[in-house]
Coordinates of C-alpha atoms in Angstrom, one line a residue:
X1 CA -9.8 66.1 -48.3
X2 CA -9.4 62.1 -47.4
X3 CA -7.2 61.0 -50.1
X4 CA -3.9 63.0 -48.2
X5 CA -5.4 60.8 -45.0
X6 CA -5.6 57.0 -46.8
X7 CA -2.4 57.1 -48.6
X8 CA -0.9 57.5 -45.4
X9 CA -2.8 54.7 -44.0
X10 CA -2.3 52.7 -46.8
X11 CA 1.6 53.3 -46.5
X12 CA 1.4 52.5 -43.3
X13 CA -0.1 49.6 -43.3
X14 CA 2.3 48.4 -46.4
X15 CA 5.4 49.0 -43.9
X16 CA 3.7 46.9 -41.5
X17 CA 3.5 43.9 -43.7
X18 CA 6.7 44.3 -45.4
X19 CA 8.6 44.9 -41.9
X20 CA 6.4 41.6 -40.1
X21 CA 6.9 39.3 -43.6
X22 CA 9.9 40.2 -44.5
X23 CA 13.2 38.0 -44.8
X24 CA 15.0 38.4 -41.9
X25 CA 11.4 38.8 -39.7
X26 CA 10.8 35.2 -41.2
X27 CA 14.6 34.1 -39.9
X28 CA 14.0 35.6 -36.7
X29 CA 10.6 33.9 -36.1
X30 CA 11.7 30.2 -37.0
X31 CA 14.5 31.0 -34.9
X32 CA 12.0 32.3 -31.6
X33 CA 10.1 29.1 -32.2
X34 CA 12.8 26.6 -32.3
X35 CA 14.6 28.2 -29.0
X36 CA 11.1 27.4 -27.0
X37 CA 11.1 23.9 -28.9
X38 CA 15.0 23.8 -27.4
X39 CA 14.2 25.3 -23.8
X40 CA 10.6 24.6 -23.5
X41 CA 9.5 21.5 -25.4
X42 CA 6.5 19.7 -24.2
X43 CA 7.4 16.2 -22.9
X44 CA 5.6 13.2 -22.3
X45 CA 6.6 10.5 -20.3
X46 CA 5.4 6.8 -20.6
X47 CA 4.9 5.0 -17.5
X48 CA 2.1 2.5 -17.8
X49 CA 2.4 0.5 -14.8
X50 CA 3.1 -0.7 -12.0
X51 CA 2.5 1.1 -8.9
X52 CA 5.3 0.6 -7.0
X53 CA 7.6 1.1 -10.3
X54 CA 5.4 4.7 -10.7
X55 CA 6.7 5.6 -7.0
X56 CA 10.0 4.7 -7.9
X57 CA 9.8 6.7 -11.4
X58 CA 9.4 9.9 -8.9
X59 CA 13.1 11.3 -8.9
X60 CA 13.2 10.8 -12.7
X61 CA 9.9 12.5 -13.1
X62 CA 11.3 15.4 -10.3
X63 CA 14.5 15.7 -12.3
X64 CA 12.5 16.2 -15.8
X65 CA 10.8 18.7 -14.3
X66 CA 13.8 20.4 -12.7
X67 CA 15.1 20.6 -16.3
X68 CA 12.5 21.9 -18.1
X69 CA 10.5 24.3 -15.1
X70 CA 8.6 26.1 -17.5
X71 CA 7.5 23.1 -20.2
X72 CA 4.0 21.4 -20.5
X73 CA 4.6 18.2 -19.1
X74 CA 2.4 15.3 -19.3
X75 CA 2.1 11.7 -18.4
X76 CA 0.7 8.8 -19.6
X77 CA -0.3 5.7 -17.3
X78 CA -2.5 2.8 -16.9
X79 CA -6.2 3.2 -15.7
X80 CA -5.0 2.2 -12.0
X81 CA -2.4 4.9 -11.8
X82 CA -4.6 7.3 -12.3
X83 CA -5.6 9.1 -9.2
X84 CA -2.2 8.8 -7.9
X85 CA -0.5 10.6 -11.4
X86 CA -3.0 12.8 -10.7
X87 CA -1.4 14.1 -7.4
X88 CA 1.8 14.4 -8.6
X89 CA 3.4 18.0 -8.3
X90 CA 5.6 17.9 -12.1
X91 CA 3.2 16.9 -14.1
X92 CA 0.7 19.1 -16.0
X93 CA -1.7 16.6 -17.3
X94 CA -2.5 12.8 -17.4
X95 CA -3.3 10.4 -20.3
X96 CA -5.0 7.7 -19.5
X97 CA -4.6 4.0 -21.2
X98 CA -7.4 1.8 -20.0
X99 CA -7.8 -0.8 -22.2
X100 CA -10.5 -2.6 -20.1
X101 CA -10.2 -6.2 -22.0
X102 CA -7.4 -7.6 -23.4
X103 CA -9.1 -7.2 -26.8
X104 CA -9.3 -3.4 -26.5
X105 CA -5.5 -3.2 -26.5
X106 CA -5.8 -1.6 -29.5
X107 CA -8.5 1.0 -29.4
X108 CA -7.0 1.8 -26.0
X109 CA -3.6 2.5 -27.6
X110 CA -5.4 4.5 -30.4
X111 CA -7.2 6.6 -28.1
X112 CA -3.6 7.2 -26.4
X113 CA -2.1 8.0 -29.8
X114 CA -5.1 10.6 -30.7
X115 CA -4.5 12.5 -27.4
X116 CA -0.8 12.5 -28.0
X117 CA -0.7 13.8 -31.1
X118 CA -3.3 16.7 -30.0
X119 CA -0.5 17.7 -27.7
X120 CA 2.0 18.2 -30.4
X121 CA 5.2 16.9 -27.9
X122 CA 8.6 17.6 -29.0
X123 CA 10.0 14.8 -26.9
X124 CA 9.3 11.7 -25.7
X125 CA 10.8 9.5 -22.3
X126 CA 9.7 6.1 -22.0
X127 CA 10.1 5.0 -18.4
X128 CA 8.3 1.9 -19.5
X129 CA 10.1 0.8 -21.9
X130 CA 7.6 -2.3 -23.4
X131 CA 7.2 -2.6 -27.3
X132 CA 3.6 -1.4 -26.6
X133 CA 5.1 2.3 -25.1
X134 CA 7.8 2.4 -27.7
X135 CA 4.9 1.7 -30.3
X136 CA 3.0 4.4 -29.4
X137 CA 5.1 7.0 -28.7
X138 CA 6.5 6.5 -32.9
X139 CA 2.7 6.3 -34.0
X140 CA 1.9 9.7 -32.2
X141 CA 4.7 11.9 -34.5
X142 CA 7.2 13.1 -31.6
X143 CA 10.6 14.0 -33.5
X144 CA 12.4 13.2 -30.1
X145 CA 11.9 10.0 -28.4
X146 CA 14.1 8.3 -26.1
X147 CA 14.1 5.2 -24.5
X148 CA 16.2 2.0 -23.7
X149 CA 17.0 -0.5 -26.8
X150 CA 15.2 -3.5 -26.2
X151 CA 11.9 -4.3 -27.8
X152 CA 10.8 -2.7 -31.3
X153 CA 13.9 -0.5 -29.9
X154 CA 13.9 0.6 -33.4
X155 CA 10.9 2.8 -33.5
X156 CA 12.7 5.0 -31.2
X157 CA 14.3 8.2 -32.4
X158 CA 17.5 8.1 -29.7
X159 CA 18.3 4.5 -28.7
X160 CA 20.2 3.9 -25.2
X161 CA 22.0 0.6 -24.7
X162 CA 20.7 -1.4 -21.9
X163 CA 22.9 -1.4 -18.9
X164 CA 25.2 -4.1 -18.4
X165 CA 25.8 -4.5 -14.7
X166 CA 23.0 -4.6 -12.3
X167 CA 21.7 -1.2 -11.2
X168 CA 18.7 0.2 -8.6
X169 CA 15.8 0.9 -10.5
X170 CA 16.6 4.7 -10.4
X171 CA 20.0 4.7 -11.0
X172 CA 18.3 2.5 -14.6
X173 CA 16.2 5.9 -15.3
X174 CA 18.8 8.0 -14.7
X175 CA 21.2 6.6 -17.4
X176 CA 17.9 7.3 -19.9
X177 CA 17.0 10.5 -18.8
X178 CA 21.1 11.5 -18.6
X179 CA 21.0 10.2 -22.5
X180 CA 18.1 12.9 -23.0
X181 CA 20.5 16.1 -21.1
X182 CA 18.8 15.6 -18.2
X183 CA 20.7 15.8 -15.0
X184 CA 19.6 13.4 -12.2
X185 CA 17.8 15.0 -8.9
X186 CA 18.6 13.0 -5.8
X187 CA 17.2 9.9 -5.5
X188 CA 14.3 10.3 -2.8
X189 CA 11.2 8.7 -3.4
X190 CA 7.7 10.8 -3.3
X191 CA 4.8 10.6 -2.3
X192 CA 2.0 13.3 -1.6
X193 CA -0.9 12.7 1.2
X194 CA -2.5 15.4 1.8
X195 CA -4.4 17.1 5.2
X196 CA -7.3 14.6 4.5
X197 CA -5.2 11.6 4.3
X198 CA -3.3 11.9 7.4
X199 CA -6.7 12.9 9.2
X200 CA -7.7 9.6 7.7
X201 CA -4.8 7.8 9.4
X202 CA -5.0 9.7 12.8
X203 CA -9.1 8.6 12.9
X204 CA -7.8 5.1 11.7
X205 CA -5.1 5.1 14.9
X206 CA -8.0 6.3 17.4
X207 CA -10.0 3.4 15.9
X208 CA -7.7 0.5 16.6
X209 CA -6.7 2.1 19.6
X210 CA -3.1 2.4 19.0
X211 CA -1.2 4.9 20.5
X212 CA 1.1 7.2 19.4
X213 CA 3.0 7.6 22.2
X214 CA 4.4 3.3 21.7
X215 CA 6.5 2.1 18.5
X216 CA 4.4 0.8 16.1
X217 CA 5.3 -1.8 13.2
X218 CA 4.1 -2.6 10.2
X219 CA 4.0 -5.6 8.6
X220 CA 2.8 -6.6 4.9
X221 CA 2.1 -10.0 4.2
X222 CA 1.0 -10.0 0.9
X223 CA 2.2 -8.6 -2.3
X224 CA 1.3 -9.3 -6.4
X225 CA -0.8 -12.3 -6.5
X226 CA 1.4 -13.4 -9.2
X227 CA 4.5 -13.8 -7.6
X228 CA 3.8 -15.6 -5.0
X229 CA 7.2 -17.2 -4.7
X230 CA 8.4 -13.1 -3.7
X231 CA 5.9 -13.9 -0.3
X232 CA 7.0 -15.4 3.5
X233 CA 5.1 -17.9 4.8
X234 CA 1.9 -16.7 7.1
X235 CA 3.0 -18.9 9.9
X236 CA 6.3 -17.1 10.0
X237 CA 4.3 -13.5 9.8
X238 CA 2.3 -14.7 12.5
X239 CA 5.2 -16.0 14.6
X240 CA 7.1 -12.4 14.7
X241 CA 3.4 -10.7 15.6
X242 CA 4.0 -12.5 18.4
X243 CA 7.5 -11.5 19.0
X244 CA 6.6 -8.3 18.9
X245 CA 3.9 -8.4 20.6
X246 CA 5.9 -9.7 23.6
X247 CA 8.4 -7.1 23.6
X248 CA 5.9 -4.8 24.1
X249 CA 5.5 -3.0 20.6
X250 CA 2.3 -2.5 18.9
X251 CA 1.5 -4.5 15.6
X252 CA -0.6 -3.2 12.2
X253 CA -1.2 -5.5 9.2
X254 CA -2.0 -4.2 5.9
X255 CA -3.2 -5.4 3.4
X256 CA -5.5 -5.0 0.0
X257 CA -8.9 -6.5 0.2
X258 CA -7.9 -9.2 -2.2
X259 CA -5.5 -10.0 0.5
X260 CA -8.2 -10.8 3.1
X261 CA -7.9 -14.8 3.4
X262 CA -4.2 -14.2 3.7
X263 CA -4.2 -12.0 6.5
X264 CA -7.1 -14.3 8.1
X265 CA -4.4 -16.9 7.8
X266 CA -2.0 -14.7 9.9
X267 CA -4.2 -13.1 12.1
X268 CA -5.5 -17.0 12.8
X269 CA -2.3 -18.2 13.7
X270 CA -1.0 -15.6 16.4
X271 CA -1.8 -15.8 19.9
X272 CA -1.3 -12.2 19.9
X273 CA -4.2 -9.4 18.6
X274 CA -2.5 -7.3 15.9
X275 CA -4.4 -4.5 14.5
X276 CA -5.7 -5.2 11.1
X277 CA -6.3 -2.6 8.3
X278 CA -7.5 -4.4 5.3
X279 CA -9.3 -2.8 2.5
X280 CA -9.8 0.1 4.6
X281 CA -7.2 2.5 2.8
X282 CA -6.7 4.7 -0.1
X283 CA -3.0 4.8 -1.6
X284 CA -2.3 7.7 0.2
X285 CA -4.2 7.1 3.4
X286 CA -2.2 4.0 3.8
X287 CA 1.1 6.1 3.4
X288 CA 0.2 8.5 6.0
X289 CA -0.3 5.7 8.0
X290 CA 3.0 3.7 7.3
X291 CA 4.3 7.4 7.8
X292 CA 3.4 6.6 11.7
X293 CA 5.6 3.0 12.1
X294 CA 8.6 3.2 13.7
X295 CA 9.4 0.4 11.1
X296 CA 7.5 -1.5 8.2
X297 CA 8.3 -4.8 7.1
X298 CA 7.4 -5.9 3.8
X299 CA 8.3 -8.2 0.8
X300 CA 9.4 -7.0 -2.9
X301 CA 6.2 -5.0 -3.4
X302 CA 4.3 -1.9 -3.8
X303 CA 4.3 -1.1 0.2
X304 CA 8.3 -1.2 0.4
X305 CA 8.5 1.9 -2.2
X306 CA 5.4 3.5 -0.5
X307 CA 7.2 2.7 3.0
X308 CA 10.7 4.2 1.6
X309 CA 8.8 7.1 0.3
X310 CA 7.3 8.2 3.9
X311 CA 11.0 8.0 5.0
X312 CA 10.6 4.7 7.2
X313 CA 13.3 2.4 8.2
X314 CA 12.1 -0.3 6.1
X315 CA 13.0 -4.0 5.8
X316 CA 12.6 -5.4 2.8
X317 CA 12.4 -9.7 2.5
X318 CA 14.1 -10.6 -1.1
X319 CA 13.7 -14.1 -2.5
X320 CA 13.2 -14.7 -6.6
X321 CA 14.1 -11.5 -7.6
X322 CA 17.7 -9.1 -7.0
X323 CA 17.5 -6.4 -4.5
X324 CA 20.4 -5.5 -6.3
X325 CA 18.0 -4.5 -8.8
X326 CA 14.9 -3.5 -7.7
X327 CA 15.4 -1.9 -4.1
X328 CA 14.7 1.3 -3.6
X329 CA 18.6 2.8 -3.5
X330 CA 18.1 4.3 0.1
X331 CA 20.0 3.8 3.2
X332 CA 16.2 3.3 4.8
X333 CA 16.3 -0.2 3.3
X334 CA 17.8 -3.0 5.1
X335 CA 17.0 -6.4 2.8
X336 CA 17.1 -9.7 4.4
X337 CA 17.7 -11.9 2.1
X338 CA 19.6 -15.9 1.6
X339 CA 22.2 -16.9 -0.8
X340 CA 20.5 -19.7 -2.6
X341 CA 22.1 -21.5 -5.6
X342 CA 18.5 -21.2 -8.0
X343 CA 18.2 -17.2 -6.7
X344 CA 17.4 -14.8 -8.1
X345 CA 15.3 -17.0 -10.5
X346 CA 12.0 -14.7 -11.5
X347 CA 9.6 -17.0 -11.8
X348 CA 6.6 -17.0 -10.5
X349 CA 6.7 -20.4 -9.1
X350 CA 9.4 -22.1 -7.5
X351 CA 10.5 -24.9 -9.8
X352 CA 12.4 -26.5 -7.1
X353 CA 9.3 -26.5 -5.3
X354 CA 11.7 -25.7 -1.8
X355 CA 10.9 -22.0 -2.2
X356 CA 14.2 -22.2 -0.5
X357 CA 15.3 -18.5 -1.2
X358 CA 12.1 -17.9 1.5
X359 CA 11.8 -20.3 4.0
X360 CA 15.4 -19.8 5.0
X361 CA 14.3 -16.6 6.2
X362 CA 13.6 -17.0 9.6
X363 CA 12.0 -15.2 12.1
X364 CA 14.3 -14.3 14.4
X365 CA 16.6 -12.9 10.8
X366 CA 13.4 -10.4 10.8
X367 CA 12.8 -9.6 14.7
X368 CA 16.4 -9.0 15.3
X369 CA 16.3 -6.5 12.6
X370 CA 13.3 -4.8 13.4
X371 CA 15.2 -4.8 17.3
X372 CA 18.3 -2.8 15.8
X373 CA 15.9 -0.6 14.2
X374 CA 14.2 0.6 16.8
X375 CA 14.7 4.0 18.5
X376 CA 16.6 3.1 21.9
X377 CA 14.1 4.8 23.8
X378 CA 11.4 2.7 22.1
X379 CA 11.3 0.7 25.6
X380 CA 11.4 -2.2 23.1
X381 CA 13.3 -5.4 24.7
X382 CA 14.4 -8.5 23.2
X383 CA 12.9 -11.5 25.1
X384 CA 14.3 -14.2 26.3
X385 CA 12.0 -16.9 24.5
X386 CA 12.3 -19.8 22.4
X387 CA 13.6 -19.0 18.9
X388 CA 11.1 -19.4 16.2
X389 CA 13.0 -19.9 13.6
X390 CA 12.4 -23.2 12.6
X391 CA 8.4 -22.0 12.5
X392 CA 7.2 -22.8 8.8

């Protein structure tokens, strides 16, 4: 009385397997996969350092995202840029490379290669753009990788001639990621404190008793400690504290704790008292507090991107290197800089030894600057004292 029963079955599960295996099924299967390869591919972007370049890789990263809204995304960044990757909104994962000692390079890169090729990407974007990125990204089997032609250019699948005339650092990205199909997203720069940060910043405020209610402006000495041919003299810092000070605007100094003897240098050499917070902030509690100056003064560093990020009328103090090139492409940024016959030279040190691109910066260049900045109502005047300009 069965047998009727399990020839059915059996025939039924015959037309199942010849309707799910056969030809056209096949076709129409390769062809399902290779539109979500197409539409949806999983990226991963290279962008090991540094972390003002990782701010300014934000509208590239945004736009990547606005492209593909429904891909895996992930990153892959150096050990320091970890916690800040980690709060960005278009991303769906972070790769750490931490290579600890120089001699590690390469176990760090293999570990980076492993956990690439675990995530089976269809394309790669190398915002980096070093021979050690372009390296990696070939050694992890990506079919699609894109980057700019410079350095082992030739590992890369999709090679995009370097740009000939100088460019913003975004404006750079854009030309790769346009290369790639992907349409550019406004240029803003991002940044993400959250509630506990700018509680951070408020309790920081109550602490050095500044008050909300005045205009309050930044200033940031310091900078890489390797280029210190990008930084302004301390006397000079100190001399606009003062300025400042006597036109009745309240003064913050930032600063990493590495940074300490210079800003004891500063602080040392003003008659005024500016607030100091020194080693005091996270990334992102020092943005929400730069999100509270009326304006922030910085040099070619990490702080002017943060700065530009929190949407504050920022000036920036160029020497060695080309604002043409590497300021933040928003009306926000007003550079002060001085034609010099040797600038931009990026080096390091000044092999003049005039550091003439800085010291011909003078204060009142800076103070009258931060004076057109400020609000009208900011009750901010411009005294009527002796110029320090020729301070040094």
């Amino acid at each position: 009385g069965d047998e009727p029963l399990r020839r059915r079955l059996v025939q039924a599960a015959r037309e199942r397997v010849e309707g799910r295996f056969r030809l056209e099924g096949m076709v129409d299967g390769y062809e399902a996969v290779y539109r979500d390869c197409v539409t949806n591919p999983r990226v991963v972007i290279w962008k090991l350092s540094a972390m003002g370049d990782f701010v300014l890789a934000t509208p590239s990263l945004r736009a990547i995202r606005r492209r593909f809204p429904t891909s895996h995304i992930s990153v892959v960044v150096g050990q320091a840029l970890g916690a800040l990757a980690a709060r960005c909104p278009y991303v769906n994962d972070v790769i750490l490379y931490d290579p600890k000692r120089r001699d590690w390079t390469r176990r760090a890169a293999r570990r980076v290669i492993r956990r690439v090729r675990q995530g089976a990407f269809d394309l790669s974007i190398d915002l980096q753009n070093s021979r050690l990125t372009h390296l990696m990204a070939w050694a992890s089997d990506i079919p699609t990788r894109v980057g700019y032609d410079r350095r082992w250019g030739r590992s890369l699948s999709q090679r995009v001639s370097l740009p000939r005339r100088a460019m913003d650092p975004v404006s750079h990205q854009f030309e790769l990621l346009r290369s790639a199909g992907i349409p550019p997203d406004g240029m803003a720069l991002e940044l993400w404190p959250t509630e506990q940060d700018e509680q951070a910043a408020h309790r920081l405020m109550a602490e050095l008793r500044l008050d909300s209610r005045k205009p309050l402006v930044g200033l940031h000495p310091g900078g890489s400690a390797r280029w210190r041919t990008k930084r302004w003299a301390p006397a000079r810092w100190a001399a606009l504290c003062d300025r400042l000070a006597d036109a009745g605007a309240q003064v913050v100094i930032t600063g990493s704790t590495s940074e300490q003897p210079l800003i004891d240098a500063v602080r040392q050499l003003t008659a005024s008292a500016p607030a100091l917070v020194v080693g005091r902030t996270s990334l992102m509690e020092l943005a929400a507090l730069i999100r509270r100056c009326a304006v922030f003064v910085t040099h070619d560093s990490a702080p002017l991107h943060v700065a530009v990020a929190m949407g504050r009328p920022t000036i920036a103090l160029f020497g060695p290197t080309d604002p043409a090139r590497h300021a933040p492409p928003s009306p926000l940024v007003h550079v002060v800089s001085k034609k010099v016959f040797c600038s931009p030279c990026y080096s390091p040190r000044c092999r003049t030894i005039t550091h003439a691109c800085m010291t011909r910066i003078t204060v009142d260049d800076v103070f009258d600057t931060v004076l057109e900045l400020l609000n009208p109502k900011s009750k901010i005047q411009n005294p009527k004292s002796p110029s320090c300009a020729s301070s040094t």
